[in-house]
Amino acid sequence: IRVDRDEFSGSRKIDPVILGYLIQYLHRLGLIEEEGRNIRFSRKGRKFWEETNGVFNIFSAYQPFFKNLTGLLKKETSLVALKRDDLSVALGFRETGARFTFAILDKIIQQLNPRGLIELGCGNLDLSLFVAKHHSDMNFLGIDYDDRFLNQAAETLKAHPFNGHMKLLKRDIFDLSPSDFDFSSFDLVTAIDLFHGYFFNGNEKLKNLFSTFKKTFPGKQF
């Protein structure tokens, strides 16, 4: 994909001089190629972006904290007043998971050999779909509260061969109850989440979350 640098800077109201310096820098690194006024990723640049895009998305989720860092240090801004972008977190884990996190978790899951797996904060069921490639007979349950993710997951399941073994449950993980679903056929509970984010609202929120897990999933492995 080629991008006209003038159109790019104009549509995004970017200083064309500063953009030019950045393009020169990226070109010298071999990450982009120039053809007149057009620029595009080089092969090296595409590989770099594919491997790091997820990390950038995760960092992007915490922009409100970086932007207000001075205020936080001076105690002019409260952590409670700031919120990370959960959608960017989910996208980041999806993009990095298949290359790193999912493979590690899959090895652990294979050793535990569960009958059924629950994925908390499932998003698009990325972890479940990855694991199902090696465990097609396992039952999966994805739990999430966000309709954006659940609708996307439902569309994914329509075209996926493991549809019959995967179910979705709309529920906030902070408000789970044993009566929400028949969890008896699932013996392993997983979650890919940045749990430290919940400390922004005080330690009790995270303590209550784990207490909720213990009551909702008694005797299950995590």
mmCIF file of C-alpha atoms in Angstrom:
data_model
loop_
_atom_site.group_PDB
_atom_site.id
_atom_site.type_symbol
_atom_site.label_atom_id
_atom_site.label_comp_id
_atom_site.label_asym_id
_atom_site.label_seq_id
_atom_site.Cartn_x
_atom_site.Cartn_y
_atom_site.Cartn_z
ATOM 1 C CA ILE A 1 0.000 0.000 0.000
ATOM 2 C CA ARG A 2 1.405 3.356 -1.074
ATOM 3 C CA VAL A 3 0.601 6.545 0.800
ATOM 4 C CA ASP A 4 1.018 10.072 -0.553
ATOM 5 C CA ARG A 5 2.955 11.935 2.129
ATOM 6 C CA ASP A 6 1.301 15.294 1.346
ATOM 7 C CA GLU A 7 -2.208 13.855 1.507
ATOM 8 C CA PHE A 8 -1.283 11.994 4.693
ATOM 9 C CA SER A 9 0.022 15.079 6.478
ATOM 10 C CA GLY A 10 -2.860 17.218 5.231
ATOM 11 C CA SER A 11 -5.670 14.835 6.227
ATOM 12 C CA ARG A 12 -4.193 14.341 9.709
ATOM 13 C CA LYS A 13 -3.032 17.950 10.184
ATOM 14 C CA ILE A 14 0.588 16.855 10.660
ATOM 15 C CA ASP A 15 3.531 19.216 10.200
ATOM 16 C CA PRO A 16 4.964 18.143 6.789
ATOM 17 C CA VAL A 17 8.501 19.213 7.775
ATOM 18 C CA ILE A 18 8.548 17.058 10.914
ATOM 19 C CA LEU A 19 6.940 14.223 8.970
ATOM 20 C CA GLY A 20 9.710 14.544 6.384
ATOM 21 C CA TYR A 21 12.385 14.119 9.054
ATOM 22 C CA LEU A 22 10.577 11.050 10.394
ATOM 23 C CA ILE A 23 10.329 9.550 6.906
ATOM 24 C CA GLN A 24 14.068 10.107 6.353
ATOM 25 C CA TYR A 25 14.825 8.356 9.636
ATOM 26 C CA LEU A 26 12.608 5.364 8.896
ATOM 27 C CA HIS A 27 14.015 5.168 5.363
ATOM 28 C CA ARG A 28 17.586 5.026 6.669
ATOM 29 C CA LEU A 29 16.547 2.203 8.995
ATOM 30 C CA GLY A 30 15.205 0.348 5.965
ATOM 31 C CA LEU A 31 11.642 0.270 7.313
ATOM 32 C CA ILE A 32 10.007 2.254 4.499
ATOM 33 C CA GLU A 33 10.562 2.851 0.797
ATOM 34 C CA GLU A 34 10.082 6.138 -1.081
ATOM 35 C CA GLU A 35 8.799 6.531 -4.633
ATOM 36 C CA GLY A 36 8.549 10.260 -5.325
ATOM 37 C CA ARG A 37 5.970 11.624 -2.898
ATOM 38 C CA ASN A 38 4.712 8.118 -2.129
ATOM 39 C CA ILE A 39 5.901 6.034 0.803
ATOM 40 C CA ARG A 40 5.237 2.434 1.778
ATOM 41 C CA PHE A 41 6.515 -0.204 4.158
ATOM 42 C CA SER A 42 9.540 -2.174 2.988
ATOM 43 C CA ARG A 43 9.592 -5.925 3.559
ATOM 44 C CA LYS A 44 11.614 -5.289 6.703
ATOM 45 C CA GLY A 45 9.103 -2.632 7.778
ATOM 46 C CA ARG A 46 6.110 -4.944 7.301
ATOM 47 C CA LYS A 47 7.797 -7.644 9.385
ATOM 48 C CA PHE A 48 8.642 -5.116 12.100
ATOM 49 C CA TRP A 49 5.063 -3.808 12.214
ATOM 50 C CA GLU A 50 3.534 -7.304 12.302
ATOM 51 C CA GLU A 51 5.715 -8.237 15.270
ATOM 52 C CA THR A 52 5.308 -5.017 17.254
ATOM 53 C CA ASN A 53 1.827 -3.735 16.388
ATOM 54 C CA GLY A 54 0.299 -5.583 19.327
ATOM 55 C CA VAL A 55 2.770 -4.052 21.756
ATOM 56 C CA PHE A 56 1.982 -0.568 20.434
ATOM 57 C CA ASN A 57 -1.732 -1.222 20.919
ATOM 58 C CA ILE A 58 -1.196 -2.260 24.528
ATOM 59 C CA PHE A 59 0.864 0.868 25.219
ATOM 60 C CA SER A 60 -1.761 2.952 23.421
ATOM 61 C CA ALA A 61 -4.377 1.681 25.858
ATOM 62 C CA TYR A 62 -2.591 3.566 28.630
ATOM 63 C CA GLN A 63 -2.416 6.933 26.855
ATOM 64 C CA PRO A 64 -4.638 8.615 29.489
ATOM 65 C CA PHE A 65 -2.043 7.755 32.143
ATOM 66 C CA PHE A 66 0.951 8.902 30.108
ATOM 67 C CA LYS A 67 -0.792 12.149 29.175
ATOM 68 C CA ASN A 68 -1.611 12.860 32.821
ATOM 69 C CA LEU A 69 1.668 11.600 34.283
ATOM 70 C CA THR A 70 2.728 15.025 35.545
ATOM 71 C CA GLY A 71 -0.630 15.535 37.221
ATOM 72 C CA LEU A 72 -0.451 12.079 38.796
ATOM 73 C CA LEU A 73 3.034 12.738 40.186
ATOM 74 C CA LYS A 74 1.940 16.097 41.588
ATOM 75 C CA LYS A 75 -1.258 14.519 42.985
ATOM 76 C CA GLU A 76 -3.350 16.879 40.874
ATOM 77 C CA THR A 77 -5.021 13.947 39.079
ATOM 78 C CA SER A 78 -6.459 10.798 40.611
ATOM 79 C CA LEU A 79 -5.839 7.312 39.228
ATOM 80 C CA VAL A 80 -9.508 6.563 39.787
ATOM 81 C CA ALA A 81 -10.437 9.317 37.316
ATOM 82 C CA LEU A 82 -8.446 7.657 34.505
ATOM 83 C CA LYS A 83 -9.324 4.557 32.520
ATOM 84 C CA ARG A 84 -7.355 2.456 30.092
ATOM 85 C CA ASP A 85 -8.776 1.634 26.654
ATOM 86 C CA ASP A 86 -9.875 -1.993 26.996
ATOM 87 C CA LEU A 87 -10.425 -2.342 23.247
ATOM 88 C CA SER A 88 -6.760 -1.504 22.566
ATOM 89 C CA VAL A 89 -5.718 -4.020 25.244
ATOM 90 C CA ALA A 90 -7.811 -6.720 23.575
ATOM 91 C CA LEU A 91 -6.400 -5.913 20.133
ATOM 92 C CA GLY A 92 -2.870 -5.933 21.522
ATOM 93 C CA PHE A 93 -3.260 -9.365 23.070
ATOM 94 C CA ARG A 94 -4.838 -10.708 19.898
ATOM 95 C CA GLU A 95 -1.901 -9.501 17.795
ATOM 96 C CA THR A 96 0.829 -10.660 20.188
ATOM 97 C CA GLY A 97 -0.893 -13.766 21.516
ATOM 98 C CA ALA A 98 -0.489 -16.046 18.522
ATOM 99 C CA ARG A 99 3.261 -15.326 18.433
ATOM 100 C CA PHE A 100 3.974 -15.669 22.127
ATOM 101 C CA THR A 101 1.367 -15.903 24.900
ATOM 102 C CA PHE A 102 -1.000 -18.440 23.363
ATOM 103 C CA ALA A 103 1.736 -20.967 22.591
ATOM 104 C CA ILE A 104 3.017 -20.862 26.180
ATOM 105 C CA LEU A 105 -0.469 -21.248 27.637
ATOM 106 C CA ASP A 106 -1.276 -24.049 25.212
ATOM 107 C CA LYS A 107 1.678 -26.089 26.491
ATOM 108 C CA ILE A 108 0.487 -25.621 30.074
ATOM 109 C CA ILE A 109 -3.067 -26.575 29.100
ATOM 110 C CA GLN A 110 -1.858 -29.712 27.334
ATOM 111 C CA GLN A 111 -0.127 -30.831 30.538
ATOM 112 C CA LEU A 112 -3.309 -30.242 32.585
ATOM 113 C CA ASN A 113 -5.434 -32.068 29.976
ATOM 114 C CA PRO A 114 -8.779 -30.472 30.940
ATOM 115 C CA ARG A 115 -12.222 -31.585 29.728
ATOM 116 C CA GLY A 116 -13.422 -28.031 29.334
ATOM 117 C CA LEU A 117 -11.914 -24.554 29.349
ATOM 118 C CA ILE A 118 -13.416 -21.223 30.416
ATOM 119 C CA GLU A 119 -11.876 -18.080 28.926
ATOM 120 C CA LEU A 120 -12.564 -14.994 31.053
ATOM 121 C CA GLY A 121 -12.605 -11.698 29.153
ATOM 122 C CA CYS A 122 -12.671 -13.795 25.991
ATOM 123 C CA GLY A 123 -12.895 -10.978 23.429
ATOM 124 C CA ASN A 124 -12.897 -12.727 20.064
ATOM 125 C CA LEU A 125 -12.150 -16.153 21.638
ATOM 126 C CA ASP A 126 -8.596 -15.950 20.323
ATOM 127 C CA LEU A 127 -7.078 -18.166 23.032
ATOM 128 C CA SER A 128 -9.886 -20.735 22.821
ATOM 129 C CA LEU A 129 -9.590 -20.962 19.047
ATOM 130 C CA PHE A 130 -5.829 -21.399 19.314
ATOM 131 C CA VAL A 131 -6.157 -24.195 21.883
ATOM 132 C CA ALA A 132 -8.996 -25.868 19.972
ATOM 133 C CA LYS A 133 -6.641 -26.551 17.075
ATOM 134 C CA HIS A 134 -4.971 -29.210 19.249
ATOM 135 C CA HIS A 135 -7.974 -30.098 21.427
ATOM 136 C CA SER A 136 -10.966 -30.202 19.084
ATOM 137 C CA ASP A 137 -12.976 -32.406 21.469
ATOM 138 C CA MET A 138 -12.683 -29.994 24.419
ATOM 139 C CA ASN A 139 -15.591 -27.780 25.464
ATOM 140 C CA PHE A 140 -15.010 -24.019 25.580
ATOM 141 C CA LEU A 141 -16.924 -21.181 27.217
ATOM 142 C CA GLY A 142 -16.057 -17.546 26.555
ATOM 143 C CA ILE A 143 -17.217 -14.935 29.078
ATOM 144 C CA ASP A 144 -17.242 -11.206 28.329
ATOM 145 C CA TYR A 145 -19.459 -8.209 29.064
ATOM 146 C CA ASP A 146 -18.717 -6.100 25.984
ATOM 147 C CA ASP A 147 -21.198 -6.472 23.123
ATOM 148 C CA ARG A 148 -18.540 -5.394 20.610
ATOM 149 C CA PHE A 149 -16.413 -8.419 21.447
ATOM 150 C CA LEU A 150 -19.301 -10.840 21.888
ATOM 151 C CA ASN A 151 -20.846 -9.946 18.528
ATOM 152 C CA GLN A 152 -17.482 -10.371 16.836
ATOM 153 C CA ALA A 153 -16.939 -13.705 18.589
ATOM 154 C CA ALA A 154 -20.396 -14.891 17.508
ATOM 155 C CA GLU A 155 -19.582 -14.048 13.878
ATOM 156 C CA THR A 156 -16.268 -15.876 14.188
ATOM 157 C CA LEU A 157 -17.975 -18.996 15.514
ATOM 158 C CA LYS A 158 -20.414 -19.127 12.603
ATOM 159 C CA ALA A 159 -17.552 -19.840 10.229
ATOM 160 C CA HIS A 160 -15.505 -21.989 12.585
ATOM 161 C CA PRO A 161 -15.518 -25.811 12.672
ATOM 162 C CA PHE A 162 -15.365 -25.861 16.498
ATOM 163 C CA ASN A 163 -18.643 -23.953 16.817
ATOM 164 C CA GLY A 164 -20.449 -26.859 18.493
ATOM 165 C CA HIS A 165 -17.860 -27.031 21.275
ATOM 166 C CA MET A 166 -17.796 -23.286 22.000
ATOM 167 C CA LYS A 167 -20.373 -21.181 23.811
ATOM 168 C CA LEU A 168 -20.549 -17.522 24.820
ATOM 169 C CA LEU A 169 -21.831 -15.962 28.028
ATOM 170 C CA LYS A 170 -22.414 -12.243 28.507
ATOM 171 C CA ARG A 171 -21.330 -11.438 32.025
ATOM 172 C CA ASP A 172 -19.061 -9.048 33.888
ATOM 173 C CA ILE A 173 -16.281 -11.112 35.478
ATOM 174 C CA PHE A 174 -16.612 -8.932 38.609
ATOM 175 C CA ASP A 175 -20.229 -10.027 38.997
ATOM 176 C CA LEU A 176 -20.086 -13.761 38.292
ATOM 177 C CA SER A 177 -22.247 -16.253 40.140
ATOM 178 C CA PRO A 178 -22.496 -20.084 40.167
ATOM 179 C CA SER A 179 -26.091 -19.702 38.957
ATOM 180 C CA ASP A 180 -25.081 -17.845 35.776
ATOM 181 C CA PHE A 181 -24.297 -21.048 33.865
ATOM 182 C CA ASP A 182 -23.773 -24.780 34.286
ATOM 183 C CA PHE A 183 -19.998 -24.744 34.739
ATOM 184 C CA SER A 184 -19.764 -28.436 35.679
ATOM 185 C CA SER A 185 -18.274 -29.586 32.356
ATOM 186 C CA PHE A 186 -15.397 -27.103 32.607
ATOM 187 C CA ASP A 187 -12.453 -27.816 34.890
ATOM 188 C CA LEU A 188 -9.953 -25.127 33.824
ATOM 189 C CA VAL A 189 -10.374 -21.341 34.015
ATOM 190 C CA THR A 190 -8.074 -19.065 32.008
ATOM 191 C CA ALA A 191 -7.683 -15.325 31.600
ATOM 192 C CA ILE A 192 -5.322 -13.146 29.609
ATOM 193 C CA ASP A 193 -5.635 -9.781 31.271
ATOM 194 C CA LEU A 194 -3.607 -6.927 32.705
ATOM 195 C CA PHE A 195 -4.877 -7.455 36.252
ATOM 196 C CA HIS A 196 -2.695 -4.682 37.640
ATOM 197 C CA GLY A 197 -5.109 -2.269 35.973
ATOM 198 C CA TYR A 198 -7.711 -3.095 38.597
ATOM 199 C CA PHE A 199 -5.460 -1.738 41.357
ATOM 200 C CA PHE A 200 -6.299 1.759 40.090
ATOM 201 C CA ASN A 201 -9.580 1.429 41.971
ATOM 202 C CA GLY A 202 -7.952 0.145 45.149
ATOM 203 C CA ASN A 203 -6.780 -3.267 46.319
ATOM 204 C CA GLU A 204 -10.254 -4.368 47.395
ATOM 205 C CA LYS A 205 -11.527 -4.551 43.809
ATOM 206 C CA LEU A 206 -8.923 -7.152 42.877
ATOM 207 C CA LYS A 207 -9.399 -9.072 46.141
ATOM 208 C CA ASN A 208 -13.140 -9.192 45.546
ATOM 209 C CA LEU A 209 -12.550 -10.399 41.981
ATOM 210 C CA PHE A 210 -10.521 -13.405 43.129
ATOM 211 C CA SER A 211 -13.066 -14.069 45.865
ATOM 212 C CA THR A 212 -15.773 -14.110 43.182
ATOM 213 C CA PHE A 213 -13.745 -16.597 41.118
ATOM 214 C CA LYS A 214 -13.327 -18.884 44.134
ATOM 215 C CA LYS A 215 -17.077 -18.926 44.828
ATOM 216 C CA THR A 216 -18.125 -19.293 41.192
ATOM 217 C CA PHE A 217 -15.570 -21.932 40.171
ATOM 218 C CA PRO A 218 -14.989 -24.115 43.284
ATOM 219 C CA GLY A 219 -12.495 -26.922 42.768
ATOM 220 C CA LYS A 220 -11.471 -25.787 39.296
ATOM 221 C CA GLN A 221 -7.911 -25.106 38.167
ATOM 222 C CA PHE A 222 -6.855 -21.624 37.133
#
